[in-house]
Short mmCIF file of C-alpha atoms in Angstrom, two decimals:
data_model
loop_
_atom_site.label_atom_id
_atom_site.label_comp_id
_atom_site.label_asym_id
_atom_site.label_seq_id
_atom_site.Cartn_x
_atom_site.Cartn_y
_atom_site.Cartn_z
CA MET X 1 -102.00 40.69 -36.13
CA GLU X 2 -103.52 40.91 -32.60
CA LEU X 3 -106.76 43.13 -32.96
CA GLY X 4 -107.27 43.27 -29.48
CA LEU X 5 -111.26 42.80 -29.22
CA LYS X 6 -111.44 39.74 -27.09
CA ASP X 7 -114.53 40.81 -24.66
CA LYS X 8 -115.21 44.43 -26.32
CA VAL X 9 -118.38 44.82 -26.57
CA VAL X 10 -119.23 45.86 -30.46
CA LEU X 11 -122.78 46.94 -31.84
CA VAL X 12 -123.11 46.33 -35.59
CA THR X 13 -126.17 48.32 -36.96
CA GLY X 14 -127.84 46.64 -39.93
CA GLY X 15 -126.16 43.44 -38.64
CA SER X 16 -128.80 40.99 -40.16
CA GLY X 17 -127.86 41.70 -43.73
CA GLY X 18 -125.49 42.98 -46.31
CA ILE X 19 -122.18 43.65 -45.09
CA GLY X 20 -123.41 43.61 -41.62
CA ARG X 21 -123.95 39.82 -40.87
CA PRO X 22 -120.14 39.06 -41.99
CA LEU X 23 -119.41 42.24 -40.00
CA ALA X 24 -120.90 40.69 -36.59
CA ARG X 25 -119.82 37.09 -37.82
CA ALA X 26 -115.61 38.57 -37.92
CA TYR X 27 -115.73 40.68 -34.71
CA ALA X 28 -117.44 37.38 -33.05
CA ALA X 29 -114.50 35.66 -34.26
CA GLU X 30 -111.79 38.03 -32.60
CA GLY X 31 -113.42 37.11 -29.24
CA ALA X 32 -115.67 40.37 -28.96
CA LYS X 33 -119.31 40.43 -27.64
CA VAL X 34 -121.69 41.66 -30.27
CA ALA X 35 -124.74 43.07 -30.39
CA LEU X 36 -126.73 42.95 -34.25
CA THR X 37 -129.56 45.47 -34.92
CA TYR X 38 -132.28 44.65 -37.14
CA LEU X 39 -135.55 46.61 -38.21
CA ASN X 40 -137.63 43.62 -40.23
CA ARG X 41 -135.04 40.88 -40.45
CA VAL X 42 -135.34 39.32 -36.91
CA GLU X 43 -135.10 35.64 -38.18
CA SER X 44 -132.01 36.57 -39.84
CA ALA X 45 -130.82 38.28 -37.27
CA LYS X 46 -131.73 35.20 -34.79
CA ALA X 47 -129.56 32.93 -37.14
CA VAL X 48 -126.74 35.35 -37.14
CA ALA X 49 -126.50 35.21 -33.29
CA ALA X 50 -127.16 31.51 -33.31
CA GLU X 51 -124.37 31.06 -35.45
CA ILE X 52 -122.01 33.05 -33.36
CA GLU X 53 -123.30 31.34 -30.35
CA ALA X 54 -122.51 27.81 -31.79
CA ALA X 55 -119.05 28.75 -32.57
CA GLY X 56 -118.64 29.34 -28.97
CA GLY X 57 -119.11 33.33 -29.36
CA GLN X 58 -121.39 35.94 -27.36
CA ALA X 59 -124.18 37.49 -29.17
CA LEU X 60 -127.24 39.75 -29.09
CA PRO X 61 -129.89 40.91 -31.47
CA VAL X 62 -131.68 43.96 -30.95
CA ARG X 63 -134.09 45.87 -32.92
CA LEU X 64 -133.16 49.33 -34.34
CA ASP X 65 -135.33 51.65 -36.17
CA LEU X 66 -133.45 54.41 -38.08
CA THR X 67 -136.44 56.61 -38.29
CA ASP X 68 -137.30 56.33 -34.63
CA ARG X 69 -134.82 57.84 -32.04
CA GLN X 70 -136.27 56.11 -29.08
CA SER X 71 -136.08 52.55 -30.76
CA ILE X 72 -132.17 53.77 -31.42
CA GLU X 73 -132.13 54.72 -27.43
CA ARG X 74 -134.11 51.40 -26.43
CA ALA X 75 -131.32 49.19 -28.57
CA VAL X 76 -128.28 51.20 -27.31
CA ALA X 77 -129.79 50.69 -23.52
CA GLU X 78 -130.21 47.00 -24.13
CA VAL X 79 -127.10 46.24 -24.99
CA SER X 80 -125.33 48.60 -22.41
CA ALA X 81 -127.85 46.48 -19.68
CA GLN X 82 -126.62 42.91 -21.21
CA TRP X 83 -122.76 43.85 -21.30
CA GLY X 84 -122.05 47.07 -18.99
CA GLY X 85 -121.22 49.29 -22.30
CA ILE X 86 -120.01 49.47 -25.59
CA ASP X 87 -116.36 49.46 -26.90
CA VAL X 88 -117.09 49.99 -31.17
CA LEU X 89 -120.12 51.35 -32.89
CA VAL X 90 -120.14 50.16 -36.81
CA VAL X 91 -122.57 52.19 -37.91
CA ASN X 92 -123.92 50.09 -40.75
CA ALA X 93 -127.50 50.42 -41.15
CA SER X 94 -128.80 52.25 -43.93
CA ALA X 95 -132.35 53.46 -45.18
CA SER X 96 -131.55 54.60 -48.10
CA GLY X 97 -131.75 51.30 -50.33
CA GLY X 98 -128.50 52.35 -52.33
CA PRO X 99 -128.47 53.80 -55.78
CA SER X 100 -131.26 52.95 -58.62
CA PRO X 101 -130.35 52.30 -61.77
CA HIS X 102 -133.94 53.16 -63.30
CA ALA X 103 -133.97 56.49 -61.51
CA PRO X 104 -135.71 59.75 -63.22
CA ALA X 105 -133.83 62.76 -63.74
CA PHE X 106 -132.95 64.84 -61.04
CA GLU X 107 -135.48 67.58 -61.65
CA GLU X 108 -138.00 65.23 -61.79
CA VAL X 109 -137.36 63.34 -58.35
CA PRO X 110 -140.57 63.74 -55.86
CA ALA X 111 -139.56 65.14 -52.65
CA ASP X 112 -141.71 63.16 -50.73
CA GLU X 113 -139.37 60.46 -52.14
CA TRP X 114 -136.00 62.24 -51.67
CA LEU X 115 -136.49 63.48 -48.00
CA PRO X 116 -137.50 60.54 -46.06
CA PRO X 117 -134.32 57.98 -46.60
CA LEU X 118 -132.13 61.35 -46.47
CA ARG X 119 -133.25 62.37 -43.23
CA ALA X 120 -133.61 58.59 -41.79
CA GLU X 121 -130.19 58.19 -43.13
CA VAL X 122 -128.10 61.14 -41.30
CA GLU X 123 -130.47 61.63 -38.58
CA GLY X 124 -130.32 57.82 -37.64
CA ALA X 125 -126.72 58.13 -37.36
CA PHE X 126 -126.76 61.02 -35.60
CA HIS X 127 -129.27 59.81 -32.83
CA THR X 128 -127.15 56.43 -32.83
CA VAL X 129 -123.86 58.04 -32.27
CA GLN X 130 -125.41 60.24 -29.68
CA ALA X 131 -127.57 57.34 -27.41
CA ALA X 132 -124.16 55.14 -27.72
CA LEU X 133 -121.65 57.80 -26.44
CA PRO X 134 -122.86 57.51 -22.59
CA ALA X 135 -121.96 54.06 -23.05
CA MET X 136 -118.58 54.05 -24.49
CA LYS X 137 -116.96 57.36 -22.70
CA PRO X 138 -116.77 55.25 -19.12
CA ARG X 139 -114.39 52.31 -20.85
CA GLY X 140 -112.12 54.55 -21.30
CA GLY X 141 -112.14 54.48 -25.03
CA GLY X 142 -113.57 53.32 -28.36
CA ARG X 143 -113.68 53.05 -31.51
CA ILE X 144 -116.87 54.46 -34.38
CA VAL X 145 -117.23 53.54 -37.60
CA PHE X 146 -119.43 54.98 -40.05
CA MET X 147 -120.10 52.55 -43.45
CA SER X 148 -120.40 54.82 -46.34
CA ALA X 149 -119.73 54.54 -50.25
CA ALA X 150 -117.20 55.21 -52.65
CA ILE X 151 -119.73 56.43 -55.20
CA VAL X 152 -119.72 59.93 -52.96
CA LYS X 153 -116.14 60.41 -54.77
CA ARG X 154 -117.04 59.54 -58.04
CA GLY X 155 -121.15 59.86 -58.43
CA LEU X 156 -123.93 58.30 -60.22
CA LYS X 157 -126.41 58.77 -62.10
CA GLY X 158 -130.07 58.21 -59.78
CA ALA X 159 -127.61 58.11 -56.78
CA GLU X 160 -128.06 61.12 -55.72
CA GLY X 161 -129.78 61.06 -52.51
CA TYR X 162 -127.84 57.83 -51.81
CA ALA X 163 -124.59 59.93 -51.80
CA ALA X 164 -125.54 63.23 -50.27
CA SER X 165 -126.53 61.10 -47.32
CA LYS X 166 -123.29 59.35 -47.19
CA THR X 167 -121.49 62.07 -47.66
CA ALA X 168 -122.86 63.71 -44.53
CA LEU X 169 -121.78 60.90 -42.28
CA HIS X 170 -117.95 61.68 -43.53
CA GLY X 171 -118.33 65.41 -41.80
CA LEU X 172 -120.13 63.92 -39.03
CA SER X 173 -117.36 61.39 -38.59
CA ARG X 174 -114.40 63.94 -38.89
CA THR X 175 -115.97 66.55 -36.37
CA LEU X 176 -116.44 63.45 -33.99
CA GLY X 177 -113.16 62.49 -34.54
CA THR X 178 -111.78 65.80 -33.16
CA GLU X 179 -114.13 66.26 -30.36
CA LEU X 180 -113.82 62.88 -29.11
CA PHE X 181 -110.31 62.14 -29.35
CA GLU X 182 -109.63 63.55 -25.52
CA HIS X 183 -111.78 60.45 -24.61
CA GLY X 184 -109.65 58.12 -26.29
CA ILE X 185 -112.90 57.74 -28.75
CA LEU X 186 -111.38 57.36 -32.65
CA SER X 187 -113.97 58.01 -35.47
CA ASN X 188 -113.55 56.92 -39.01
CA VAL X 189 -115.82 56.10 -42.26
CA VAL X 190 -115.01 53.16 -44.28
CA ALA X 191 -116.28 53.63 -48.21
CA PRO X 192 -116.15 50.57 -50.14
CA GLY X 193 -116.91 50.86 -53.86
CA PRO X 194 -118.90 48.05 -55.76
CA VAL X 195 -118.63 45.11 -53.39
CA VAL X 196 -119.55 41.13 -54.68
CA THR X 197 -122.89 40.40 -52.83
CA GLU X 198 -125.75 38.85 -53.39
CA GLY X 199 -127.82 42.03 -53.78
CA LEU X 200 -125.10 43.54 -56.35
CA LEU X 201 -125.42 40.53 -58.42
CA GLU X 202 -129.41 40.66 -58.65
CA LYS X 203 -128.95 44.48 -59.75
CA LEU X 204 -126.49 43.21 -62.62
CA PRO X 205 -127.79 43.07 -66.42
CA GLU X 206 -128.47 39.48 -67.44
CA GLU X 207 -125.39 39.03 -69.27
CA LEU X 208 -123.33 39.88 -66.48
CA ARG X 209 -125.23 37.86 -63.92
CA GLY X 210 -124.59 35.08 -66.62
CA ARG X 211 -120.87 35.38 -66.27
CA VAL X 212 -120.67 35.02 -62.38
CA ALA X 213 -123.67 32.40 -62.06
CA GLY X 214 -122.38 29.77 -59.54
CA LEU X 215 -119.03 31.10 -58.85
CA ALA X 216 -117.19 31.87 -55.71
CA PRO X 217 -117.03 35.70 -54.35
CA GLU X 218 -113.17 35.77 -55.46
CA GLN X 219 -113.86 34.22 -59.00
CA ALA X 220 -116.83 36.42 -59.40
CA ARG X 221 -115.18 39.42 -58.66
CA GLU X 222 -112.54 38.71 -60.76
CA ALA X 223 -114.85 38.03 -63.84
CA LEU X 224 -116.84 41.44 -62.95
CA ASN X 225 -113.05 43.37 -63.12
CA GLN X 226 -112.54 41.73 -66.45
CA ALA X 227 -115.85 42.96 -67.61
CA MET X 228 -116.08 46.09 -66.09
CA PRO X 229 -112.12 47.21 -65.01
CA PHE X 230 -113.23 50.75 -64.39
CA LEU X 231 -115.05 49.84 -61.45
CA HIS X 232 -112.93 47.54 -59.42
CA PHE X 233 -114.91 45.12 -57.83
CA SER X 234 -114.18 43.96 -53.95
CA THR X 235 -114.90 41.00 -52.01
CA VAL X 236 -116.70 41.20 -48.39
CA ASP X 237 -113.81 40.34 -47.00
CA ASP X 238 -112.06 43.35 -48.30
CA VAL X 239 -114.43 45.85 -46.61
CA VAL X 240 -114.71 43.51 -43.29
CA ASN X 241 -110.86 43.68 -42.66
CA ALA X 242 -110.73 47.54 -43.07
CA THR X 243 -113.82 47.82 -40.92
CA LEU X 244 -112.11 45.40 -38.21
CA PHE X 245 -108.57 47.20 -38.15
CA LEU X 246 -110.32 51.19 -37.95
CA GLY X 247 -113.11 49.45 -35.13
CA SER X 248 -110.37 47.64 -32.87
CA PRO X 249 -107.63 48.69 -30.61
CA ALA X 250 -105.09 47.99 -33.50
CA ASN X 251 -106.08 51.04 -34.56
CA GLY X 252 -104.38 53.75 -32.18
CA ASN X 253 -104.43 56.41 -33.82
CA ILE X 254 -106.41 56.74 -37.23
CA THR X 255 -109.44 59.30 -36.80
CA GLY X 256 -111.47 61.73 -38.89
CA ASN X 257 -110.33 59.64 -42.05
CA VAL X 258 -112.08 58.33 -44.36
CA LEU X 259 -110.63 54.89 -46.05
CA TYR X 260 -111.64 54.09 -49.66
CA VAL X 261 -111.75 50.06 -50.41
CA ASP X 262 -112.10 50.81 -54.04
CA GLY X 263 -109.33 49.34 -56.01
CA GLY X 264 -107.89 52.97 -56.00
CA GLN X 265 -111.00 53.76 -58.70
#
C-alpha cells in the first residue's frame, strides 16, 4: 500500500527510545522528513537521526520537555523553521513511566506522586497539539496520532495514574477529530497492549525472562503468549504499522477513533 508519506514532515515526540525510535525509522523509510524529540537521551536521538540520514533520509533531533510549555513551543518552531510546517504529529512522549508492579494500595498513593506525571502527560499533550496546529493547518490537512495503552480498557493494579492520563488522551483526540475535520486534519489514538520491548522484558519475573532470553522479538512474543495467553503480546512492528497507517494520507476518513493493538484481549 502506498501511504503517501514521501516528503511529508512528521514530528514524533519521544522518538529517542521505546516505540518512538522504530516509529521514527519507519516514517523515514516511507520517505518522510522526520523530527524526533528527546528529553535526556540526546545521544540516542542523534544516533537515530544519523541512522536515518545514513539510509538517505532526513531527520532532525529536537529537545522537548512535556512539563515546559516553552520547550514544546521551541521544538515545534524549530521543526517548522527547518521544513516549513508539519503534516503528521505523533504524540508519543510520556511522562508517567508506565504501570508500577510494586505500587501501594491506591488510598496510600501520595498526591505528590500522582499529580506531576498526570499533569505532565495531559498538559504536555495539550500544549504539543496546540503548538503544532498553526504549523499543520496551512498545509491543507494533516494527521495526529496519540499513543495510549490498552490498559485503559482492562485496568491493572498500580496503573491508576497511568490509565487516567492515557484515558484523557482519548477524550482529547475524539474532540479534536470533530473540530479539525473541516481543516482536513484527522485525529486518532493507538492503544497497544503489552509489547515485546527491552523495557517490558526487564519488568518480567525472572522465570519468564529466562524463557525469552536471547530470542528474536517474534519468538519472544510467541513464548510469552504461550506462558500468559490472557495478555496477547504484540511486537513493536504491530504498533508501528498501525500508527503509520493512521498517521498517513492513506488514512482518508478515519478520525476520532481508538485502535487497540492488543490481540482482541
